[in-house]
Short mmCIF file of C-alpha atoms in Angstrom, two decimals:
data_model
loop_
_atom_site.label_atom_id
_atom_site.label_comp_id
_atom_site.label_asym_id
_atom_site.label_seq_id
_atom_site.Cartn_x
_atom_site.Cartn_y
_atom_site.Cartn_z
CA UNK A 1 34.47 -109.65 10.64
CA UNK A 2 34.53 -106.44 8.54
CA UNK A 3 31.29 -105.58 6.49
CA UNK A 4 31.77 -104.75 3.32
CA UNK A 5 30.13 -101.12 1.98
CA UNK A 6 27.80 -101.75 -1.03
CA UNK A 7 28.72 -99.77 -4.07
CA UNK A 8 26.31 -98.46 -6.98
CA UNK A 9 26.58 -101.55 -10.03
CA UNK A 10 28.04 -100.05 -12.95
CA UNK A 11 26.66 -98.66 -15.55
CA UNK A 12 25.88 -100.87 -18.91
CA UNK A 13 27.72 -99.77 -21.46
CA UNK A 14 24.86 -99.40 -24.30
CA UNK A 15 23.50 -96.77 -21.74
CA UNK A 16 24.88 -93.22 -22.08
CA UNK A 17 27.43 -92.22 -19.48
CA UNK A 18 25.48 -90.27 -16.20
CA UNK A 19 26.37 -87.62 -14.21
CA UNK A 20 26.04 -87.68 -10.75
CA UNK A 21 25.36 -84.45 -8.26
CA UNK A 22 28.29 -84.37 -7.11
CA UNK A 23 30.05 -85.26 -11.00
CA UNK A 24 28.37 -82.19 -12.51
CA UNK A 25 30.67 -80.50 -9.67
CA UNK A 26 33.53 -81.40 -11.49
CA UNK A 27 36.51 -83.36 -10.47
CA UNK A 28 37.29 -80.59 -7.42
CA UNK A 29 34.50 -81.61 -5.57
CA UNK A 30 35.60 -85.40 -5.57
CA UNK A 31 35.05 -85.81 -1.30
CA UNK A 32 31.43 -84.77 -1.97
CA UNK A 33 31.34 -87.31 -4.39
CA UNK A 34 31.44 -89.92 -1.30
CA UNK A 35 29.51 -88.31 0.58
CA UNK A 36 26.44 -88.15 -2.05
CA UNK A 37 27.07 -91.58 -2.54
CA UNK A 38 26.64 -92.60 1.01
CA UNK A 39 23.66 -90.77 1.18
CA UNK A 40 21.80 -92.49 -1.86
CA UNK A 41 22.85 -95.97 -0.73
CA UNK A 42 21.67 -95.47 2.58
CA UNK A 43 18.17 -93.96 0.76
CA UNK A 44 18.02 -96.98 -1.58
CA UNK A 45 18.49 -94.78 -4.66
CA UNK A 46 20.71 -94.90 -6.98
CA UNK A 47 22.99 -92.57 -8.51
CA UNK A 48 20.98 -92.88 -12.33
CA UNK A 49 18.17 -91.23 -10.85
CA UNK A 50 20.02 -88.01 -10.56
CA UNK A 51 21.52 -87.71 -13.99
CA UNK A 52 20.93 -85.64 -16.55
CA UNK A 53 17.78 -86.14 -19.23
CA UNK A 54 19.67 -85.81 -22.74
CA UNK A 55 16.10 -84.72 -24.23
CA UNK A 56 15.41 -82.09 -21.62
CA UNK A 57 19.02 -81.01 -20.03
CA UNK A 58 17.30 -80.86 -16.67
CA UNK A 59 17.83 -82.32 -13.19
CA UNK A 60 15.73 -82.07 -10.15
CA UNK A 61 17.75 -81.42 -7.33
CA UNK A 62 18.52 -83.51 -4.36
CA UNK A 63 18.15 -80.85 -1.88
CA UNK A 64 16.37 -77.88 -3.13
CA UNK A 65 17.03 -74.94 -1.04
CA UNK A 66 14.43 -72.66 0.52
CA UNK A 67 13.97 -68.92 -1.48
CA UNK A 68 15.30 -66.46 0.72
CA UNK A 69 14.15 -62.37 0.83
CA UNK A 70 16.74 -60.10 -0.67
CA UNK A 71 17.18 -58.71 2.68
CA UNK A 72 18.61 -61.31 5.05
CA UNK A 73 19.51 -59.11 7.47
CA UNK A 74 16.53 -56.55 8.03
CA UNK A 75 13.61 -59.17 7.55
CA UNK A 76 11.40 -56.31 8.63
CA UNK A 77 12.40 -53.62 6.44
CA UNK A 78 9.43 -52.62 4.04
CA UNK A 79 10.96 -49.91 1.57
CA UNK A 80 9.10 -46.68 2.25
CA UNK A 81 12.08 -45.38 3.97
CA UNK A 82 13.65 -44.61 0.00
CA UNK A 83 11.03 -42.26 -0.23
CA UNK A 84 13.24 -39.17 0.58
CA UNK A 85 15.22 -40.38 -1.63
CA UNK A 86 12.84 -40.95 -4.94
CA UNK A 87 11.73 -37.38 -4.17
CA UNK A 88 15.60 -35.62 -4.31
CA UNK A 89 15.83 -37.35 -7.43
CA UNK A 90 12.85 -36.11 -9.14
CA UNK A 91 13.02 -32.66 -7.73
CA UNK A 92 16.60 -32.43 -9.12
CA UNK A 93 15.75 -33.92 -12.57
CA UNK A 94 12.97 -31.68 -12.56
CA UNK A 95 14.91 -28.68 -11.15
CA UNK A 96 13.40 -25.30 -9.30
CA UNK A 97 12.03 -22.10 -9.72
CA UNK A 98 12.58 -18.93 -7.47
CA UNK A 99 11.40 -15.39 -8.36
CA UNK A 100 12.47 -12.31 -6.39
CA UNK A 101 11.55 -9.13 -6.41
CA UNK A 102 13.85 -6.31 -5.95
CA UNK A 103 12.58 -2.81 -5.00
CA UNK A 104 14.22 0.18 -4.38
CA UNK A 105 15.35 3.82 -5.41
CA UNK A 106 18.13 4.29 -7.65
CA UNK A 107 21.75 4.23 -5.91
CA UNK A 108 21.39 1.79 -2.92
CA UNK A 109 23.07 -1.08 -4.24
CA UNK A 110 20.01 -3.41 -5.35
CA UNK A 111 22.07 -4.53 -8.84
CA UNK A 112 25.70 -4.97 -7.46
CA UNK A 113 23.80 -7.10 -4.33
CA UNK A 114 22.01 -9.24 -6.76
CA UNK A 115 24.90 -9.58 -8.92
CA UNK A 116 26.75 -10.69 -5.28
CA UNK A 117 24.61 -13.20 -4.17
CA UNK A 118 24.36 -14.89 -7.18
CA UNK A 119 28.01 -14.77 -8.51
CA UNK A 120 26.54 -13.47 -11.90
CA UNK A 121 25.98 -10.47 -14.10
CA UNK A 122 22.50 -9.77 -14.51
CA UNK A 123 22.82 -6.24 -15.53
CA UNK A 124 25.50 -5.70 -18.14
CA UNK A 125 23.87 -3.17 -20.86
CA UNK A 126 21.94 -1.10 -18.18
CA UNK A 127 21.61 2.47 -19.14
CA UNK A 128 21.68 4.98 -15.86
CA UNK A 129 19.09 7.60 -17.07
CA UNK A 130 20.19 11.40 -16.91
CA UNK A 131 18.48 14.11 -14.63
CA UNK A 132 16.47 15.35 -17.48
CA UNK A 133 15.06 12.09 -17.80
CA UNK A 134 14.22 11.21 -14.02
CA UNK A 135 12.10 14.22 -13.81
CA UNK A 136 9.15 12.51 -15.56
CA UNK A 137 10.08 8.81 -14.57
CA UNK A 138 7.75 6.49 -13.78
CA UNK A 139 8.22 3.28 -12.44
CA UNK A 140 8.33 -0.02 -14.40
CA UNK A 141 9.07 -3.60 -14.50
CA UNK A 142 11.99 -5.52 -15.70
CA UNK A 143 12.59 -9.29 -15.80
CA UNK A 144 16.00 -11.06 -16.06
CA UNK A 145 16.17 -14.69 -16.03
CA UNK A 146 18.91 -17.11 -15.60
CA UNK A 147 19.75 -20.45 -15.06
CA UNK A 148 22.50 -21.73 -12.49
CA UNK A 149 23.39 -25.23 -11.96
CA UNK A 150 25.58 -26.10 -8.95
CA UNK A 151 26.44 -29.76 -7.94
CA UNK A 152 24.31 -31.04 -10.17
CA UNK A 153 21.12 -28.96 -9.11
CA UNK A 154 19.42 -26.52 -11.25
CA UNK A 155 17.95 -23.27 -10.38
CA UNK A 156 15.94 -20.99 -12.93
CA UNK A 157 16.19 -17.25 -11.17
CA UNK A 158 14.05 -15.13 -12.13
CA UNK A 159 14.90 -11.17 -10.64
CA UNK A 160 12.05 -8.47 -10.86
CA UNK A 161 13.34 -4.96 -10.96
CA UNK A 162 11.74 -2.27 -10.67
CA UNK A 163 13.83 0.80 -12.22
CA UNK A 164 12.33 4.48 -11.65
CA UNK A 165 10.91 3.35 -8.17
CA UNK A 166 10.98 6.76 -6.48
CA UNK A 167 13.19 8.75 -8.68
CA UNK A 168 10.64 10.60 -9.75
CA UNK A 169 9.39 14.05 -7.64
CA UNK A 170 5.91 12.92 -7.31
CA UNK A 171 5.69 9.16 -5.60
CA UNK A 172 3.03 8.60 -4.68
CA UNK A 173 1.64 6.30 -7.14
CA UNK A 174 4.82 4.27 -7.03
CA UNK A 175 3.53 1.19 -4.88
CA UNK A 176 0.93 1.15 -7.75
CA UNK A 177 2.96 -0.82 -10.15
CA UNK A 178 4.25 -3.68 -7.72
CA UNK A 179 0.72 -4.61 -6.22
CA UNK A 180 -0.40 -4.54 -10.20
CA UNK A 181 2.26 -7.01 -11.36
CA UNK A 182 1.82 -9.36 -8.25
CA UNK A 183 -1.71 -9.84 -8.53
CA UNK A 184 -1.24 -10.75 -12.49
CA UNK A 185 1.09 -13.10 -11.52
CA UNK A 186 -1.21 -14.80 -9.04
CA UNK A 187 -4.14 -14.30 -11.59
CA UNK A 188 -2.46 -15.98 -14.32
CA UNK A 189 -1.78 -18.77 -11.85
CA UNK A 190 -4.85 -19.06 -10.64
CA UNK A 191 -6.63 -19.12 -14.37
CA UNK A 192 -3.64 -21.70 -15.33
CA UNK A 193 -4.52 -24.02 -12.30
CA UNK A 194 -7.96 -23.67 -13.16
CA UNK A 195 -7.66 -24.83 -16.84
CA UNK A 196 -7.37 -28.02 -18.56
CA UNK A 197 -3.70 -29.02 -18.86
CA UNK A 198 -2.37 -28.41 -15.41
CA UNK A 199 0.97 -30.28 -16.35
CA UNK A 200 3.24 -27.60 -17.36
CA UNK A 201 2.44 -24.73 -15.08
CA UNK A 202 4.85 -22.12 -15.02
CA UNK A 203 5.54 -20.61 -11.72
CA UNK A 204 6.25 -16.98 -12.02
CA UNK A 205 4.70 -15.92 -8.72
CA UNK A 206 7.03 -13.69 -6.36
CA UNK A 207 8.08 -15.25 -3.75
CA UNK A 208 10.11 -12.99 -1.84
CA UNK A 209 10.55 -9.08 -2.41
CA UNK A 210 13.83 -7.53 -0.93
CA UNK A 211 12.57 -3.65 -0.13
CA UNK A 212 15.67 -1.45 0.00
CA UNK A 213 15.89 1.04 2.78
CA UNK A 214 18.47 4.34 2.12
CA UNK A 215 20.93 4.40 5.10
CA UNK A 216 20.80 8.36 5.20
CA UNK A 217 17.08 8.22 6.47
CA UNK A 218 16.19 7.99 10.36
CA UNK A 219 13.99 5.77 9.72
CA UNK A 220 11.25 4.31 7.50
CA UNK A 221 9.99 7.00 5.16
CA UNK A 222 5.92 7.54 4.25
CA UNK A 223 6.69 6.59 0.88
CA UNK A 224 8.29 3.13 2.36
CA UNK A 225 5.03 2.66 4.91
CA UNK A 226 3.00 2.72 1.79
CA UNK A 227 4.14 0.34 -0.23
CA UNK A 228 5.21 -2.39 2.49
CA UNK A 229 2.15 -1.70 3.71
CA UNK A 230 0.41 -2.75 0.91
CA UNK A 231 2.36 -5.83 -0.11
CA UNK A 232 2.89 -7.17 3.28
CA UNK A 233 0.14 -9.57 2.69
CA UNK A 234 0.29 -10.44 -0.93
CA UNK A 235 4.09 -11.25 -0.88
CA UNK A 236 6.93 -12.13 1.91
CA UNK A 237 8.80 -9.22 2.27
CA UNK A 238 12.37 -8.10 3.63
CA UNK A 239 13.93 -5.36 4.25
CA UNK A 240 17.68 -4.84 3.59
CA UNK A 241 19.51 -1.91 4.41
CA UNK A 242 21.64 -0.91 1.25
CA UNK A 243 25.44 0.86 1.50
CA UNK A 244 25.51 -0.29 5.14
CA UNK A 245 28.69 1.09 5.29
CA UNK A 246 28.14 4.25 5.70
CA UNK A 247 27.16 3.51 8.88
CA UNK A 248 29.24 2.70 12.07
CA UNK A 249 27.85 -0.60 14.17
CA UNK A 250 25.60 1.96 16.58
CA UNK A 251 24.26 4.08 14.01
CA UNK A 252 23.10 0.50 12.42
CA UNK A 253 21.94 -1.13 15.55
CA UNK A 254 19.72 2.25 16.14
CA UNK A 255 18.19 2.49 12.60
CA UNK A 256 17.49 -1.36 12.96
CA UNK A 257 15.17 -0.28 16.26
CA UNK A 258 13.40 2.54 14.81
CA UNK A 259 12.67 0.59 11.41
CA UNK A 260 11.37 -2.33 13.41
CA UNK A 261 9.45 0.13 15.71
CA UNK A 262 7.45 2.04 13.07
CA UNK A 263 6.93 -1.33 11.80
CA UNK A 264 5.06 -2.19 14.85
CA UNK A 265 3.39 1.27 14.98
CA UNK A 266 2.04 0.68 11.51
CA UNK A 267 0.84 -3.02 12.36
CA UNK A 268 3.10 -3.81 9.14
CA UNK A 269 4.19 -7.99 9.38
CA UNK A 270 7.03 -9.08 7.40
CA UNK A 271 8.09 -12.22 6.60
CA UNK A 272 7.76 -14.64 9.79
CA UNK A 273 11.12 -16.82 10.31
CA UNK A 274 9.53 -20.68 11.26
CA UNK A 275 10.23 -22.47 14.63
CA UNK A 276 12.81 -24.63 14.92
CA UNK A 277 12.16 -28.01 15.55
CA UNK A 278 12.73 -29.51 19.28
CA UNK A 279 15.31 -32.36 17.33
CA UNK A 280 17.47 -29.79 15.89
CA UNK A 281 20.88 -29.63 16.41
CA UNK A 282 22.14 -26.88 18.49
CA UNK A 283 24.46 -25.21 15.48
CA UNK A 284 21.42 -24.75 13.08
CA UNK A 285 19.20 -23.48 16.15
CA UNK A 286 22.09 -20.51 17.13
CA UNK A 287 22.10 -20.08 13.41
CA UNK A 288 18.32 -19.14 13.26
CA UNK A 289 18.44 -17.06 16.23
CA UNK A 290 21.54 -14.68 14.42
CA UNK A 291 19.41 -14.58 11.40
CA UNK A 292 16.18 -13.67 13.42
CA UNK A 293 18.44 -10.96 15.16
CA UNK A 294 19.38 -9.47 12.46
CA UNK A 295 16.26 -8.20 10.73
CA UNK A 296 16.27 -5.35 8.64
CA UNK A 297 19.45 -6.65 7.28
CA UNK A 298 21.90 -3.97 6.90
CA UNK A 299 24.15 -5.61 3.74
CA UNK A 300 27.07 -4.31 1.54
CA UNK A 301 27.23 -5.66 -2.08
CA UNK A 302 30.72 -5.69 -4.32
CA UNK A 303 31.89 -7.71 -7.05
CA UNK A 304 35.44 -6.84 -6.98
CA UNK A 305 37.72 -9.17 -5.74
CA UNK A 306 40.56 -8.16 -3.40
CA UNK A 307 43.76 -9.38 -2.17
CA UNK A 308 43.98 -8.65 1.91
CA UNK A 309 46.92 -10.17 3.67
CA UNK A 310 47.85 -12.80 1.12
CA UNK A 311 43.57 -14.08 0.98
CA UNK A 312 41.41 -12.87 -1.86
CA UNK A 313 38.05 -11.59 -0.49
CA UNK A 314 34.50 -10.04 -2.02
CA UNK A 315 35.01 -6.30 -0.83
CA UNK A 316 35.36 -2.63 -1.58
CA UNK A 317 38.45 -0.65 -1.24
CA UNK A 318 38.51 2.64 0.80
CA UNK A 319 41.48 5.20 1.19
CA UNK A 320 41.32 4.36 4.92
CA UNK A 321 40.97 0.23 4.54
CA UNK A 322 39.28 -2.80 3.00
CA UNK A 323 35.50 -3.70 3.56
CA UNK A 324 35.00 -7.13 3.54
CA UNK A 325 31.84 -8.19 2.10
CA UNK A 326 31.77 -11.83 3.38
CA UNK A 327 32.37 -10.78 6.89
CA UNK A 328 29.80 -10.79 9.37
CA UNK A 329 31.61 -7.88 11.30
CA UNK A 330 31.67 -5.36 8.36
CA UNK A 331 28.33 -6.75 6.71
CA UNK A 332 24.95 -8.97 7.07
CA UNK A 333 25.67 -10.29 3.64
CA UNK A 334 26.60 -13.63 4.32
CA UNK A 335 23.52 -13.93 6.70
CA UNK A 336 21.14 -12.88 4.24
CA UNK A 337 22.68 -15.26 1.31
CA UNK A 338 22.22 -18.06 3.80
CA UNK A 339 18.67 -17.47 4.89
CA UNK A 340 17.89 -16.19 1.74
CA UNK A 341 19.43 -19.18 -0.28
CA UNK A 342 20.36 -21.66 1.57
CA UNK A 343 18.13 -22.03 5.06
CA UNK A 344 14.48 -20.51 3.89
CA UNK A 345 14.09 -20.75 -0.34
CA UNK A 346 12.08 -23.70 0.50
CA UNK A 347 10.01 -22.23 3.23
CA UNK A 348 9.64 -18.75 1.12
CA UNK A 349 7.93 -20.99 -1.67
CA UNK A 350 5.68 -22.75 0.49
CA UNK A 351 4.48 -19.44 2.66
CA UNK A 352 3.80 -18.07 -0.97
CA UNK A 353 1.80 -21.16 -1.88
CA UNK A 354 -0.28 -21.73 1.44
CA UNK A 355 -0.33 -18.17 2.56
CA UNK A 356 -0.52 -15.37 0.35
CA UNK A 357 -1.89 -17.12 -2.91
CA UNK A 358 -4.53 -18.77 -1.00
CA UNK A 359 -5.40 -15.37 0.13
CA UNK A 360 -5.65 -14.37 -3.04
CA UNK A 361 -7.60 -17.62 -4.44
CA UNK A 362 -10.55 -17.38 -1.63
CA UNK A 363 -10.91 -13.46 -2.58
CA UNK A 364 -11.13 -14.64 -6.16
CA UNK A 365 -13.61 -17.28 -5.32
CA UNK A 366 -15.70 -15.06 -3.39
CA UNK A 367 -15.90 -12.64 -6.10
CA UNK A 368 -16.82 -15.30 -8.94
CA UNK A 369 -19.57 -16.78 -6.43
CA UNK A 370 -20.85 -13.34 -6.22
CA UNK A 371 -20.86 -12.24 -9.71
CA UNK A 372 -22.71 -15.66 -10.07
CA UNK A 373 -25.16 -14.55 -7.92
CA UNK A 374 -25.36 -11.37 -9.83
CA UNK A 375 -26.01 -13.14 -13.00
CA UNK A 376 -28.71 -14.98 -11.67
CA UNK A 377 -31.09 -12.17 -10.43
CA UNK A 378 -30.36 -10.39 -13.58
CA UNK A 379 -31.61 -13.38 -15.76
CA UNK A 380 -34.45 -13.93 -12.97
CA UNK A 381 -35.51 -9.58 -14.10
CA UNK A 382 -34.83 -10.76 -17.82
CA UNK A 383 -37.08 -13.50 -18.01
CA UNK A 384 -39.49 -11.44 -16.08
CA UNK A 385 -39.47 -8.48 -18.48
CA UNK A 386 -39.06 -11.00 -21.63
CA UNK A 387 -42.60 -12.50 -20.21
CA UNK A 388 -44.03 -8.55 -20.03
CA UNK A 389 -42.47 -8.23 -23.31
CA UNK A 390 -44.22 -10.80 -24.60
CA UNK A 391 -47.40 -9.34 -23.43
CA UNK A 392 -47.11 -6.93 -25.21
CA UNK A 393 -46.53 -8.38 -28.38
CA UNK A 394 -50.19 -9.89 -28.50
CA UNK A 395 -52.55 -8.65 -31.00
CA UNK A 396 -55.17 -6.03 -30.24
CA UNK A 397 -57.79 -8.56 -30.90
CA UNK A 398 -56.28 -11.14 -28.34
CA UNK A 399 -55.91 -8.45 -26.08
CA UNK A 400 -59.75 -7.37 -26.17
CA UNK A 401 -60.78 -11.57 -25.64
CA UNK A 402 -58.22 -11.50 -22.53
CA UNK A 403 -60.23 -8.58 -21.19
CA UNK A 404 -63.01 -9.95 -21.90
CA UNK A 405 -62.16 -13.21 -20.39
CA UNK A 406 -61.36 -11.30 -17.06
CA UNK A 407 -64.63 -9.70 -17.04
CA UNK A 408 -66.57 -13.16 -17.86
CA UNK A 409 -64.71 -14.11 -14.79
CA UNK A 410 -65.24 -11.35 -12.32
CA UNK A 411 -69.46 -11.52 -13.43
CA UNK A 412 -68.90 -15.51 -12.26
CA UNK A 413 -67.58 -14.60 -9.14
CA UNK A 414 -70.24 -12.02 -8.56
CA UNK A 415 -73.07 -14.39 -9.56
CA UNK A 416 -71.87 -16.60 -7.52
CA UNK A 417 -71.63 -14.66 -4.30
CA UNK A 418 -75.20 -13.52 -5.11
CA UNK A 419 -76.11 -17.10 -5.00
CA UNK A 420 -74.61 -17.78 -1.92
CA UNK A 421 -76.51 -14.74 -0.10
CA UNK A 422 -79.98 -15.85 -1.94
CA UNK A 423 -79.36 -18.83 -0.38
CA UNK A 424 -78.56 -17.32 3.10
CA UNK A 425 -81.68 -15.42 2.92
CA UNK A 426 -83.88 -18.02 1.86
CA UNK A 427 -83.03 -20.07 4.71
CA UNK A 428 -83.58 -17.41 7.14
CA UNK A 429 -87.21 -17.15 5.94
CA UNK A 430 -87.70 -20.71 6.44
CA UNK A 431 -86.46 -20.44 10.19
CA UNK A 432 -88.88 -17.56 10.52
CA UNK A 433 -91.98 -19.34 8.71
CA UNK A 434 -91.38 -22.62 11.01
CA UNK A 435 -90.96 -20.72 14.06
CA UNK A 436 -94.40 -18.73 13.43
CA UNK A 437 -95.84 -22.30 12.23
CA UNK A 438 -95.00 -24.16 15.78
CA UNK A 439 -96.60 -20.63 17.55
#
């Protein structure tokens, strides 16, 4: 005998029409309809207790689900691994800053270079002074900034020239000038960082400082030993062979020893290239070794653009061929735009910060702590002389009771020592008398 299934009673008909679960579905979702009301007959509930309160146009559900973490898959993942990320994205909102100094006689290339590695024109209404006018010249200093923006990042380049740097007959002095604008630079950093609103410091500290050696030379000249070896610890400096050209590969690979040998004669230190890391990949680590190699950098600068077998390349044109700027066989220019730009901005920057500008921040330190010092045993003399000053403002009349004061005091002291040998002689004759007494 078949059992019948027991069915939910209707619903009265004064009663507003419910909704079950599975109704508010819609009609789609009629099979889990039947299932829903299997379950609630087997419970011993009833389909009314799952409808919808007109007044409130809530319903609890039947089988709340647990809350689950946004990340199903990596339960363990905290989030600190974005932090690269949040720091690229305020570093390019913010943008950077990169000042170089560029020093140099006249005629070696330093503006068409420049220009070069920076696909710009930073020198369009320069004058070229006569002869009349480089026989007094002395050397000065000329900013140019500009702002480049590529691939969405910004860069505010700031070039330091230094025009007149030994044109002049007498050059001696002409290191003079450099040293004197890098220490302002890291003086007005240093007051700035030492003030009140340390927000919006401007940067305008060198970081790097491209010396320019003349190919015609054998070698490093006295007037090139002074000045590197006077910024070669306030600023990272490197040395760049200008119009390598002129020279075949051998005459380059000698003048490359002898520069690095007075160097070492000199104990001169230029700018130190960073190890590589043990998890670098072997492309980046041949790449620093090339770059290493290839200090002084011997580098040809051209902004023309030439057509050589159907290509168009950076180069200059000679009677006897083409010199290709962007070629590592005619020129170091590509290897100094990528350490100077792309490999080692960064680490320029921080080897300014940590190195040379800390140097120069302790010597400051030291100095104020001294001059501190200073002040303090020169107030310590002041008040001393104020106090003898003081003495000498008193009246005559006060002057005559102080004296007389210090007499009243010395005939106390004298009294009083006459006491004391009174007494020492008046027990003496007591010894005596009892001693001639018990005779």
């Amino acid at each position: 005998m078949k059992q019948q299934q027991s069915t939910p009673p209707p619903l009265p008909q004064s009663q507003p029409p419910s909704l079950s679960l599975s109704q508010a579905g819609g009609a789609a979702a009629a099979e889990g309809s039947v299932v829903a009301n299997a379950i609630s007959s087997l419970n011993g509930t009833n389909n009314n207790n799952n409808s919808i309160d007109a007044t409130t146009k809530t319903r609890p559900p039947l089988y709340p689900k647990p809350k689950t973490p946004s990340f199903d898959k990596d339960r363990d993942y905290i989030g600190f691994a974005t932090l690269p990320e949040q720091v690229h994205r305020k570093s390019v909102k913010r943008g950077f800053e990169f000042t170089l100094m560029v020093v140099g006689e006249s005629g070696l290339g330093k503006s068409t270079l420049i220009n070069s590695l920076f696909l710009g024109d930073l020198y369009k209404n320069r004058q070229m002074p006569n002869v009349e006018e480089r026989i007094e010249k002395t050397t000065r200093v000329e900013k140019k900034t500009m702002d480049i923006e590529e691939r969405g990042v910004r860069l505010r380049l700031t070039v330091v020239d230094t025009p007149g740097f030994g044109d002049a007959i007498n050059c001696e002095d002409s290191w003079r000038v450099c040293t004197q604008y890098i220490d302002e630079q890291f003086r007005q950093y240093f007051t700035d960082e030492s003030g009140l609103n340390r927000r919006n410091i401007q940067d305008n500290r060198v970081h790097c400082c491209l010396y320019f050696v003349p190919p015609w030379g054998h070698s490093l000249r006295q007037m090139d030993l002074d000045l590197i070896r006077r910024l070669h610890r306030k600023v990272n400096i490197v040395l760049v062979i200008g119009k390598a050209d002129c020279l075949n590969k051998t005459e380059v690979r000698k003048l490359k020893e002898r520069i690095l040998q007075d160097l070492e004669d000199n104990h001169i230190q230029l700018y130190q290239f960073p190890e590589c890391d043990s998890d670098e990949d072997d492309d980046f680590k041949q790449q620093d070794r090339e770059l290493k190699a290839s200090i002084p950098f011997a580098v040809v600068g051209s902004n023309t653009i030439l057509e050589v077998a159907g290509k168009k390349v950076r180069g200059r044109q000679y009677p006897w061929g083409v010199v290709n700027v962007e070629d590592a066989e005619h020129s170091d220019f590509i290897k100094l735009r990528t350490f100077l730009i792309s490999t080692h901005m960064q680490d320029l920057k921080d080897t300014t910060q940590d190195v040379h500008y800390e140097n120069f921040r302790a010597q400051c330190i030291s100095q104020i702590s001294q001059h501190a010092l200073r002040e303090r045993g020169k107030l310590k003399r002041d008040s001393i002389s104020s106090t003898n000053g003081f003495d000498a403002a008193i009246s005559e009349t006060d002057r005559l009771l102080l004296q007389k004061d210090e007499e009243i005091r010395r005939m106390q002291d004298m009294l009083t020592q006459m006491q004391e040998k009174l007494k020492q002689t008046h027990l003496m004759e007591m010894k005596k008398n009892d001693s001639v007494i018990d005779v």
